[in-house]
PDB file of C-alpha atoms and ligand atoms in Angstrom:
ATOM      1  CA  MET A 232      34.082 -61.113  95.644  1.00 84.00           C
ATOM      2  CA  ILE A 233      31.434 -62.571  97.969  1.00 95.00           C
ATOM      3  CA  THR A 234      27.763 -62.386  96.980  1.00 97.00           C
ATOM      4  CA  CYS A 235      24.942 -60.621  98.817  1.00 98.00           C
ATOM      5  CA  GLN A 236      23.557 -64.033  99.751  1.00 97.00           C
ATOM      6  CA  THR A 237      26.862 -65.047 101.331  1.00 96.00           C
ATOM      7  CA  LEU A 238      26.930 -61.808 103.256  1.00 96.00           C
ATOM      8  CA  PHE A 239      23.338 -62.310 104.328  1.00 97.00           C
ATOM      9  CA  ASN A 240      24.204 -65.763 105.678  1.00 95.00           C
ATOM     10  CA  SER A 241      27.055 -64.467 107.815  1.00 93.00           C
ATOM     11  CA  ALA A 242      25.405 -61.194 108.836  1.00 94.00           C
ATOM     12  CA  SER A 243      24.325 -62.309 112.295  1.00 92.00           C
ATOM     13  CA  ASP A 244      27.784 -63.753 112.996  1.00 93.00           C
ATOM     14  CA  TYR A 245      29.322 -60.542 111.725  1.00 92.00           C
ATOM     15  CA  VAL A 246      27.184 -58.545 114.143  1.00 91.00           C
ATOM     16  CA  GLU A 247      28.354 -60.839 116.968  1.00 89.00           C
ATOM     17  CA  SER A 248      31.985 -60.481 115.978  1.00 88.00           C
ATOM     18  CA  THR A 249      31.881 -56.705 115.831  1.00 82.00           C
ATOM     19  CA  ASP A 250      29.429 -55.708 118.578  1.00 71.00           C
ATOM     20  CA  SER A 251      30.315 -58.082 121.346  1.00 64.00           C
ATOM     21  CA  SER A 252      33.063 -57.129 123.771  1.00 64.00           C
ATOM     22  CA  ASN A 253      34.263 -60.700 123.888  1.00 61.00           C
ATOM     23  CA  PRO A 254      33.362 -62.204 120.532  1.00 64.00           C
ATOM     24  CA  VAL A 255      33.135 -65.960 120.229  1.00 66.00           C
ATOM     25  CA  VAL A 256      32.624 -65.626 116.517  1.00 70.00           C
ATOM     26  CA  ARG A 257      35.791 -64.557 114.762  1.00 78.00           C
ATOM     27  CA  PHE A 258      36.371 -63.944 111.096  1.00 88.00           C
ATOM     28  CA  SER A 259      39.713 -64.383 109.415  1.00 90.00           C
ATOM     29  CA  LEU A 260      41.396 -61.282 108.038  1.00 91.00           C
ATOM     30  CA  LYS A 261      40.566 -62.439 104.546  1.00 93.00           C
ATOM     31  CA  GLN A 262      36.873 -62.903 105.384  1.00 93.00           C
ATOM     32  CA  ARG A 263      36.776 -59.546 107.106  1.00 92.00           C
ATOM     33  CA  ILE A 264      38.294 -57.814 104.101  1.00 95.00           C
ATOM     34  CA  SER A 265      35.879 -59.441 101.675  1.00 95.00           C
ATOM     35  CA  ILE A 266      32.902 -58.417 103.823  1.00 96.00           C
ATOM     36  CA  ARG A 267      34.169 -54.845 104.175  1.00 95.00           C
ATOM     37  CA  PHE A 268      34.843 -54.665 100.450  1.00 97.00           C
ATOM     38  CA  HIS A 269      31.380 -55.948  99.600  1.00 97.00           C
ATOM     39  CA  LEU A 270      29.792 -53.443 101.980  1.00 97.00           C
ATOM     40  CA  LEU A 271      31.739 -50.627 100.378  1.00 97.00           C
ATOM     41  CA  LEU A 272      30.198 -51.427  97.021  1.00 97.00           C
ATOM     42  CA  CYS A 273      26.731 -52.671  97.928  1.00 97.00           C
ATOM     43  CA  LYS A 274      24.235 -50.292  99.484  1.00 97.00           C
ATOM     44  CA  TYR A 275      21.596 -52.976  99.967  1.00 98.00           C
ATOM     45  CA  CYS A 276      23.859 -55.103 102.105  1.00 98.00           C
ATOM     46  CA  ARG A 277      24.910 -52.008 104.030  1.00 97.00           C
ATOM     47  CA  LEU A 278      21.256 -51.329 104.660  1.00 97.00           C
ATOM     48  CA  TYR A 279      20.503 -54.942 105.568  1.00 98.00           C
ATOM     49  CA  LEU A 280      23.389 -55.127 108.030  1.00 97.00           C
ATOM     50  CA  LYS A 281      22.327 -51.867 109.662  1.00 96.00           C
ATOM     51  CA  GLN A 282      18.766 -53.167 109.929  1.00 97.00           C
ATOM     52  CA  ILE A 283      19.650 -56.593 111.330  1.00 97.00           C
ATOM     53  CA  ARG A 284      21.709 -54.795 113.991  1.00 96.00           C
ATOM     54  CA  LEU A 285      18.759 -52.584 114.734  1.00 97.00           C
ATOM     55  CA  THR A 286      16.504 -55.657 114.922  1.00 97.00           C
ATOM     56  CA  SER A 287      18.862 -57.281 117.397  1.00 96.00           C
ATOM     57  CA  ARG A 288      18.974 -54.148 119.567  1.00 96.00           C
ATOM     58  CA  THR A 289      15.207 -53.878 119.379  1.00 97.00           C
ATOM     59  CA  ALA A 290      14.818 -57.423 120.708  1.00 97.00           C
ATOM     60  CA  SER A 291      16.967 -56.332 123.670  1.00 97.00           C
ATOM     61  CA  ALA A 292      14.885 -53.215 124.125  1.00 97.00           C
ATOM     62  CA  LEU A 293      11.796 -55.422 124.481  1.00 97.00           C
ATOM     63  CA  THR A 294      13.240 -57.135 127.565  1.00 97.00           C
ATOM     64  CA  VAL A 295      10.806 -57.328 130.454  1.00 95.00           C
ATOM     65  CA  GLU A 296      11.633 -57.541 134.133  1.00 95.00           C
ATOM     66  CA  VAL A 297      10.696 -60.937 135.547  1.00 96.00           C
ATOM     67  CA  THR A 298      10.702 -60.911 139.354  1.00 96.00           C
ATOM     68  CA  PRO A 299       9.038 -63.393 141.699  1.00 96.00           C
ATOM     69  CA  THR A 300       6.656 -61.977 144.299  1.00 96.00           C
ATOM     70  CA  ASP A 301       7.414 -62.389 148.008  1.00 96.00           C
ATOM     71  CA  GLN A 302       4.575 -64.854 148.220  1.00 97.00           C
ATOM     72  CA  GLU A 303       6.008 -66.979 145.405  1.00 96.00           C
ATOM     73  CA  ILE A 304       9.410 -66.940 147.052  1.00 97.00           C
ATOM     74  CA  GLU A 305       7.999 -68.061 150.405  1.00 97.00           C
ATOM     75  CA  ARG A 306       5.952 -70.838 148.853  1.00 96.00           C
ATOM     76  CA  LEU A 307       8.995 -72.152 147.012  1.00 97.00           C
ATOM     77  CA  VAL A 308      11.192 -71.940 150.126  1.00 97.00           C
ATOM     78  CA  GLN A 309       8.670 -74.066 152.005  1.00 96.00           C
ATOM     79  CA  ARG A 310       8.494 -76.579 149.192  1.00 96.00           C
ATOM     80  CA  LEU A 311      12.275 -76.935 148.927  1.00 96.00           C
ATOM     81  CA  LYS A 312      12.648 -77.343 152.675  1.00 94.00           C
ATOM     82  CA  GLN A 313      10.318 -80.286 152.623  1.00 92.00           C
ATOM     83  CA  LEU A 314      12.080 -82.125 149.811  1.00 91.00           C
ATOM     84  CA  ASP A 315      13.339 -85.585 150.598  1.00 80.00           C
ATOM     85  CA  ASP A 316      16.909 -86.325 149.689  1.00 69.00           C
TER      86      ASP A 316
ATOM     87  CA  MET B   1      27.761 -64.085 152.790  1.00 91.00           C
ATOM     88  CA  TYR B   2      25.834 -65.953 150.130  1.00 96.00           C
ATOM     89  CA  GLU B   3      27.496 -63.843 147.453  1.00 96.00           C
ATOM     90  CA  ASN B   4      30.146 -66.521 147.809  1.00 96.00           C
ATOM     91  CA  GLU B   5      28.803 -69.382 145.749  1.00 96.00           C
ATOM     92  CA  THR B   6      30.474 -72.114 147.771  1.00 95.00           C
ATOM     93  CA  VAL B   7      28.865 -70.781 150.947  1.00 97.00           C
ATOM     94  CA  LEU B   8      25.530 -70.557 149.161  1.00 97.00           C
ATOM     95  CA  ILE B   9      25.743 -74.144 147.916  1.00 97.00           C
ATOM     96  CA  ASP B  10      26.608 -75.384 151.411  1.00 96.00           C
ATOM     97  CA  GLY B  11      23.645 -73.431 152.773  1.00 97.00           C
ATOM     98  CA  LEU B  12      21.336 -74.977 150.197  1.00 97.00           C
ATOM     99  CA  ILE B  13      22.582 -78.477 150.956  1.00 96.00           C
ATOM    100  CA  ALA B  14      21.988 -77.775 154.659  1.00 96.00           C
ATOM    101  CA  LYS B  15      18.460 -76.614 153.704  1.00 96.00           C
ATOM    102  CA  ARG B  16      18.767 -73.240 155.314  1.00 96.00           C
ATOM    103  CA  ASP B  17      15.783 -70.945 154.753  1.00 96.00           C
ATOM    104  CA  ASP B  18      17.865 -67.883 154.098  1.00 97.00           C
ATOM    105  CA  ALA B  19      19.997 -69.754 151.550  1.00 98.00           C
ATOM    106  CA  PHE B  20      16.887 -70.888 149.682  1.00 98.00           C
ATOM    107  CA  ARG B  21      15.484 -67.369 149.803  1.00 97.00           C
ATOM    108  CA  TYR B  22      18.722 -65.851 148.547  1.00 98.00           C
ATOM    109  CA  ALA B  23      19.048 -68.316 145.663  1.00 98.00           C
ATOM    110  CA  ILE B  24      15.428 -67.863 144.616  1.00 98.00           C
ATOM    111  CA  GLU B  25      15.711 -64.080 144.699  1.00 97.00           C
ATOM    112  CA  GLN B  26      18.897 -64.244 142.648  1.00 97.00           C
ATOM    113  CA  TYR B  27      17.956 -66.798 140.014  1.00 98.00           C
ATOM    114  CA  GLN B  28      14.210 -67.265 139.789  1.00 98.00           C
ATOM    115  CA  GLY B  29      13.614 -64.281 137.483  1.00 98.00           C
ATOM    116  CA  SER B  30      16.132 -65.424 134.932  1.00 98.00           C
ATOM    117  CA  MET B  31      14.961 -69.052 135.090  1.00 98.00           C
ATOM    118  CA  MET B  32      11.347 -67.994 134.664  1.00 98.00           C
ATOM    119  CA  TYR B  33      12.171 -65.719 131.733  1.00 98.00           C
ATOM    120  CA  LEU B  34      13.973 -68.538 129.941  1.00 98.00           C
ATOM    121  CA  ALA B  35      11.200 -71.042 130.702  1.00 98.00           C
ATOM    122  CA  ARG B  36       8.501 -68.700 129.400  1.00 98.00           C
ATOM    123  CA  SER B  37      10.302 -68.174 126.138  1.00 97.00           C
ATOM    124  CA  PHE B  38      10.940 -71.906 125.818  1.00 97.00           C
ATOM    125  CA  VAL B  39       7.562 -73.460 126.735  1.00 97.00           C
ATOM    126  CA  GLY B  40       5.193 -70.497 127.014  1.00 95.00           C
ATOM    127  CA  ASP B  41       3.677 -68.778 130.026  1.00 94.00           C
ATOM    128  CA  LYS B  42       1.321 -71.574 131.033  1.00 94.00           C
ATOM    129  CA  LEU B  43       3.898 -74.309 131.522  1.00 95.00           C
ATOM    130  CA  ALA B  44       6.780 -72.111 132.640  1.00 97.00           C
ATOM    131  CA  ASP B  45       5.884 -72.103 136.315  1.00 96.00           C
ATOM    132  CA  GLU B  46       5.744 -75.882 136.485  1.00 97.00           C
ATOM    133  CA  VAL B  47       9.025 -76.237 134.607  1.00 98.00           C
ATOM    134  CA  VAL B  48      10.786 -73.870 136.989  1.00 98.00           C
ATOM    135  CA  GLN B  49       9.345 -75.561 140.087  1.00 97.00           C
ATOM    136  CA  GLU B  50      10.490 -78.933 138.768  1.00 97.00           C
ATOM    137  CA  THR B  51      13.898 -77.445 138.075  1.00 98.00           C
ATOM    138  CA  TRP B  52      14.333 -76.262 141.647  1.00 98.00           C
ATOM    139  CA  CYS B  53      13.347 -79.652 143.013  1.00 97.00           C
ATOM    140  CA  SER B  54      15.607 -81.681 140.763  1.00 96.00           C
ATOM    141  CA  ALA B  55      18.446 -79.172 141.150  1.00 97.00           C
ATOM    142  CA  MET B  56      18.320 -79.354 144.946  1.00 96.00           C
ATOM    143  CA  ARG B  57      18.390 -83.148 144.766  1.00 95.00           C
ATOM    144  CA  ALA B  58      21.386 -83.065 142.408  1.00 96.00           C
ATOM    145  CA  LEU B  59      23.232 -80.278 144.188  1.00 96.00           C
ATOM    146  CA  LYS B  60      25.688 -82.515 146.045  1.00 93.00           C
ATOM    147  CA  GLY B  61      26.963 -83.734 142.703  1.00 93.00           C
ATOM    148  CA  PHE B  62      27.305 -80.222 141.224  1.00 95.00           C
ATOM    149  CA  GLU B  63      30.868 -80.019 139.969  1.00 91.00           C
ATOM    150  CA  LYS B  64      31.125 -76.237 139.687  1.00 91.00           C
ATOM    151  CA  ARG B  65      32.342 -76.354 136.117  1.00 91.00           C
ATOM    152  CA  SER B  66      29.929 -73.519 135.458  1.00 93.00           C
ATOM    153  CA  SER B  67      28.304 -70.960 137.712  1.00 95.00           C
ATOM    154  CA  LEU B  68      25.319 -72.072 139.762  1.00 97.00           C
ATOM    155  CA  LYS B  69      23.096 -69.827 137.663  1.00 97.00           C
ATOM    156  CA  THR B  70      24.229 -71.352 134.377  1.00 96.00           C
ATOM    157  CA  TRP B  71      23.766 -74.813 135.844  1.00 97.00           C
ATOM    158  CA  LEU B  72      20.218 -73.960 136.947  1.00 98.00           C
ATOM    159  CA  LEU B  73      19.378 -72.536 133.532  1.00 98.00           C
ATOM    160  CA  ARG B  74      20.686 -75.708 131.970  1.00 98.00           C
ATOM    161  CA  ILE B  75      18.289 -77.739 134.078  1.00 98.00           C
ATOM    162  CA  VAL B  76      15.451 -75.368 133.098  1.00 98.00           C
ATOM    163  CA  ALA B  77      16.297 -76.023 129.444  1.00 98.00           C
ATOM    164  CA  ASN B  78      16.368 -79.765 130.066  1.00 98.00           C
ATOM    165  CA  GLU B  79      13.037 -79.767 131.875  1.00 98.00           C
ATOM    166  CA  ALA B  80      11.567 -77.675 129.081  1.00 98.00           C
ATOM    167  CA  LYS B  81      12.828 -80.052 126.393  1.00 97.00           C
ATOM    168  CA  THR B  82      11.553 -83.099 128.263  1.00 97.00           C
ATOM    169  CA  ARG B  83       8.166 -81.472 128.665  1.00 96.00           C
ATOM    170  CA  LEU B  84       7.870 -80.485 125.024  1.00 96.00           C
ATOM    171  CA  ARG B  85       9.025 -83.897 123.813  1.00 96.00           C
ATOM    172  CA  LYS B  86       6.469 -85.621 125.992  1.00 95.00           C
ATOM    173  CA  GLU B  87       3.778 -83.513 124.361  1.00 93.00           C
ATOM    174  CA  ASN B  88       5.308 -83.919 120.917  1.00 93.00           C
ATOM    175  CA  ARG B  89       5.718 -80.168 120.642  1.00 92.00           C
ATOM    176  CA  MET B  90       9.493 -79.966 120.347  1.00 93.00           C
ATOM    177  CA  THR B  91      10.611 -78.733 116.934  1.00 94.00           C
ATOM    178  CA  SER B  92      13.555 -80.600 115.433  1.00 94.00           C
ATOM    179  CA  LEU B  93      16.875 -78.811 115.329  1.00 93.00           C
ATOM    180  CA  GLU B  94      17.012 -79.507 111.588  1.00 93.00           C
ATOM    181  CA  ALA B  95      13.780 -77.613 111.031  1.00 93.00           C
ATOM    182  CA  LEU B  96      14.878 -74.749 113.271  1.00 93.00           C
ATOM    183  CA  THR B  97      18.195 -74.298 111.520  1.00 92.00           C
ATOM    184  CA  ALA B  98      16.995 -74.870 107.941  1.00 92.00           C
ATOM    185  CA  ALA B  99      17.310 -71.930 105.551  1.00 90.00           C
ATOM    186  CA  ASP B 100      14.294 -69.662 105.415  1.00 89.00           C
ATOM    187  CA  PRO B 101      12.883 -70.171 101.889  1.00 90.00           C
ATOM    188  CA  GLU B 102      11.373 -66.696 101.902  1.00 90.00           C
ATOM    189  CA  PHE B 103      14.813 -65.158 102.249  1.00 92.00           C
ATOM    190  CA  ALA B 104      16.442 -67.585  99.829  1.00 90.00           C
ATOM    191  CA  SER B 105      13.969 -66.457  97.153  1.00 94.00           C
ATOM    192  CA  ARG B 106      15.084 -62.855  97.550  1.00 96.00           C
ATOM    193  CA  PHE B 107      18.410 -63.490  95.817  1.00 97.00           C
ATOM    194  CA  ASP B 108      18.876 -63.878  92.056  1.00 97.00           C
ATOM    195  CA  ASP B 109      20.940 -66.601  90.367  1.00 95.00           C
ATOM    196  CA  ASN B 110      24.107 -64.628  90.982  1.00 96.00           C
ATOM    197  CA  GLY B 111      23.392 -64.296  94.685  1.00 96.00           C
ATOM    198  CA  HIS B 112      22.504 -60.592  94.475  1.00 97.00           C
ATOM    199  CA  TRP B 113      19.452 -59.037  96.095  1.00 98.00           C
ATOM    200  CA  GLY B 114      16.509 -59.321  93.686  1.00 96.00           C
ATOM    201  CA  ALA B 115      13.317 -57.288  93.536  1.00 94.00           C
ATOM    202  CA  HIS B 116      12.499 -57.607  97.247  1.00 95.00           C
ATOM    203  CA  ARG B 117      15.574 -55.969  98.681  1.00 96.00           C
ATOM    204  CA  PRO B 118      16.203 -53.974 101.830  1.00 97.00           C
ATOM    205  CA  GLY B 119      14.467 -50.588 101.744  1.00 96.00           C
ATOM    206  CA  ASP B 120      14.498 -47.602 104.039  1.00 95.00           C
ATOM    207  CA  TRP B 121      13.041 -47.966 107.524  1.00 95.00           C
ATOM    208  CA  ARG B 122      11.631 -44.800 108.998  1.00 90.00           C
ATOM    209  CA  ALA B 123      13.487 -45.326 112.253  1.00 93.00           C
ATOM    210  CA  ASP B 124      17.089 -45.770 113.202  1.00 91.00           C
ATOM    211  CA  SER B 125      16.936 -46.657 116.874  1.00 97.00           C
ATOM    212  CA  PRO B 126      15.062 -49.333 118.855  1.00 97.00           C
ATOM    213  CA  GLU B 127      13.262 -46.567 120.748  1.00 97.00           C
ATOM    214  CA  ALA B 128      12.036 -44.986 117.526  1.00 96.00           C
ATOM    215  CA  LEU B 129      10.910 -48.361 116.170  1.00 95.00           C
ATOM    216  CA  ILE B 130       8.919 -49.383 119.215  1.00 94.00           C
ATOM    217  CA  SER B 131       7.495 -45.932 119.786  1.00 95.00           C
ATOM    218  CA  SER B 132       4.810 -47.357 117.532  1.00 94.00           C
ATOM    219  CA  GLU B 133       2.656 -49.244 120.014  1.00 95.00           C
ATOM    220  CA  GLU B 134       1.340 -51.405 117.202  1.00 95.00           C
ATOM    221  CA  LEU B 135       4.781 -52.551 116.128  1.00 95.00           C
ATOM    222  CA  LYS B 136       5.820 -53.111 119.721  1.00 96.00           C
ATOM    223  CA  LEU B 137       2.831 -55.387 120.323  1.00 95.00           C
ATOM    224  CA  CYS B 138       3.479 -57.098 117.031  1.00 95.00           C
ATOM    225  CA  LEU B 139       7.105 -57.832 117.920  1.00 96.00           C
ATOM    226  CA  ASP B 140       6.182 -59.039 121.403  1.00 95.00           C
ATOM    227  CA  LEU B 141       3.744 -61.428 119.770  1.00 94.00           C
ATOM    228  CA  MET B 142       6.347 -62.541 117.239  1.00 95.00           C
ATOM    229  CA  ILE B 143       8.949 -63.179 119.945  1.00 95.00           C
ATOM    230  CA  SER B 144       6.516 -65.218 122.008  1.00 93.00           C
ATOM    231  CA  SER B 145       5.551 -67.295 118.995  1.00 93.00           C
ATOM    232  CA  LEU B 146       9.108 -68.244 117.986  1.00 96.00           C
ATOM    233  CA  PRO B 147       9.630 -72.004 118.279  1.00 95.00           C
ATOM    234  CA  ASP B 148      11.337 -73.393 121.409  1.00 96.00           C
ATOM    235  CA  LEU B 149      15.105 -73.393 120.818  1.00 97.00           C
ATOM    236  CA  GLN B 150      14.962 -70.305 118.586  1.00 97.00           C
ATOM    237  CA  ALA B 151      13.005 -68.448 121.232  1.00 98.00           C
ATOM    238  CA  ALA B 152      15.321 -69.638 123.997  1.00 98.00           C
ATOM    239  CA  THR B 153      18.429 -68.589 122.055  1.00 98.00           C
ATOM    240  CA  LEU B 154      17.025 -65.139 121.336  1.00 98.00           C
ATOM    241  CA  ASN B 155      15.968 -64.742 124.959  1.00 98.00           C
ATOM    242  CA  LEU B 156      19.349 -65.742 126.373  1.00 98.00           C
ATOM    243  CA  ARG B 157      21.350 -63.648 123.927  1.00 96.00           C
ATOM    244  CA  GLU B 158      19.348 -60.473 123.409  1.00 96.00           C
ATOM    245  CA  GLN B 159      17.328 -60.264 126.581  1.00 97.00           C
ATOM    246  CA  GLN B 160      19.554 -61.864 129.183  1.00 97.00           C
ATOM    247  CA  GLY B 161      22.918 -60.982 127.651  1.00 94.00           C
ATOM    248  CA  TYR B 162      24.539 -64.430 127.718  1.00 94.00           C
ATOM    249  CA  SER B 163      27.511 -65.131 125.456  1.00 91.00           C
ATOM    250  CA  LEU B 164      27.206 -67.681 122.681  1.00 92.00           C
ATOM    251  CA  ALA B 165      29.485 -70.047 124.617  1.00 91.00           C
ATOM    252  CA  GLU B 166      27.233 -69.881 127.679  1.00 94.00           C
ATOM    253  CA  ILE B 167      24.177 -70.454 125.496  1.00 96.00           C
ATOM    254  CA  CYS B 168      25.759 -73.624 124.047  1.00 96.00           C
ATOM    255  CA  ASN B 169      26.306 -74.803 127.588  1.00 96.00           C
ATOM    256  CA  ILE B 170      22.766 -73.976 128.749  1.00 98.00           C
ATOM    257  CA  LEU B 171      20.901 -75.350 125.742  1.00 98.00           C
ATOM    258  CA  GLU B 172      23.356 -78.180 125.026  1.00 97.00           C
ATOM    259  CA  VAL B 173      23.510 -77.238 121.363  1.00 97.00           C
ATOM    260  CA  SER B 174      26.733 -76.857 119.366  1.00 96.00           C
ATOM    261  CA  GLU B 175      28.107 -73.374 118.864  1.00 92.00           C
ATOM    262  CA  SER B 176      27.490 -73.423 115.141  1.00 92.00           C
ATOM    263  CA  ASN B 177      23.854 -74.359 115.758  1.00 96.00           C
ATOM    264  CA  VAL B 178      23.466 -71.579 118.327  1.00 95.00           C
ATOM    265  CA  ARG B 179      24.762 -69.140 115.722  1.00 94.00           C
ATOM    266  CA  VAL B 180      22.273 -70.373 113.132  1.00 95.00           C
ATOM    267  CA  LEU B 181      19.385 -70.351 115.647  1.00 97.00           C
ATOM    268  CA  LEU B 182      20.188 -66.752 116.495  1.00 96.00           C
ATOM    269  CA  HIS B 183      20.451 -65.797 112.843  1.00 96.00           C
ATOM    270  CA  ARG B 184      17.058 -67.379 112.086  1.00 96.00           C
ATOM    271  CA  ALA B 185      15.361 -65.809 115.082  1.00 97.00           C
ATOM    272  CA  ARG B 186      16.726 -62.363 114.285  1.00 97.00           C
ATOM    273  CA  ASN B 187      15.669 -62.667 110.677  1.00 96.00           C
ATOM    274  CA  ARG B 188      12.130 -63.605 111.622  1.00 95.00           C
ATOM    275  CA  LEU B 189      11.934 -60.425 113.639  1.00 96.00           C
ATOM    276  CA  TYR B 190      13.596 -58.562 110.794  1.00 97.00           C
ATOM    277  CA  ARG B 191      10.853 -59.683 108.416  1.00 95.00           C
ATOM    278  CA  CYS B 192       8.260 -58.566 110.905  1.00 95.00           C
ATOM    279  CA  VAL B 193       9.722 -55.063 111.194  1.00 96.00           C
ATOM    280  CA  GLU B 194      10.209 -54.889 107.447  1.00 96.00           C
ATOM    281  CA  HIS B 195       6.630 -55.972 106.788  1.00 96.00           C
ATOM    282  CA  PHE B 196       5.389 -53.324 109.166  1.00 95.00           C
ATOM    283  CA  GLN B 197       7.515 -50.686 107.445  1.00 95.00           C
ATOM    284  CA  GLU B 198       6.169 -51.737 104.058  1.00 94.00           C
ATOM    285  CA  THR B 199       2.493 -52.192 104.920  1.00 94.00           C
ATOM    286  CA  GLY B 200       1.833 -50.666 108.333  1.00 94.00           C
ATOM    287  CA  GLU B 201       0.458 -54.024 109.447  1.00 94.00           C
ATOM    288  CA  CYS B 202       1.604 -56.781 111.757  1.00 95.00           C
ATOM    289  CA  CYS B 203       3.209 -59.774 110.051  1.00 88.00           C
ATOM    290  CA  THR B 204       1.167 -62.320 112.001  1.00 67.00           C
ATOM    291  CA  GLN B 205      -2.214 -60.932 111.031  1.00 50.00           C
TER     292      GLN B 205
HETATM  293 ZN1  LIG C  55      25.324 -57.027  98.634  1.00 65.28          ZN
END
């Protein structure tokens, strides 16, 4: 049986492997079963995993729109045009 | 026509105004967002300007092994690193990936959660969490104070939606390090939310 600390250490990877449509992080069947089994028995890790997911989604929710102004675009166009090779 | 990247690159090499304008409109926002998270608001503009200049000079040698956008972001990251190193402000990868002692101390000798274990949060969606203006400001502050590569990883993953593989490519960090950087960054935010839930105060105060 894995410990809470082990689960904590792989929590972010676990979130990646389960939430992402094209996961880069993959767990073996054995790892997956031991994580699931631990979660079944441990309410603190269930809570932690839920909360780290929520934290991750909250970071996304704090995204701001970064758009250059027309003036900035024009200034940069002029600068790039004048670059020497 | 510039939706076709090959056409766009040819237009940029030929120094066509409309090609420059198209590329800037497409990529500047993302480049700026990454640069701000990496070096802070003050230096970001300079880093991005430098990136455009060096990218346009190097464009003929661009091998198209990644998209133009990824390539540009990679140059942003490089400029940012160079800048921070010059000013001795770059945090070592070792320090950024080292275990957080505060979390390590939460587990007992058997690796189980000790006295400071996860408790209930009075919110179960991002919207509910940041409906508190105080916590929202607090998290914004926390995100902007994360150290360079941690901040950049969080920005690219959570705010710009890049895959871990693309982030490795942009930041030139191994995949296992990207995973650890993301884990650390998320857990710093986690502690911030948790602290707010426990005390009603911002973690950085
Ligand atoms: Zn547990």
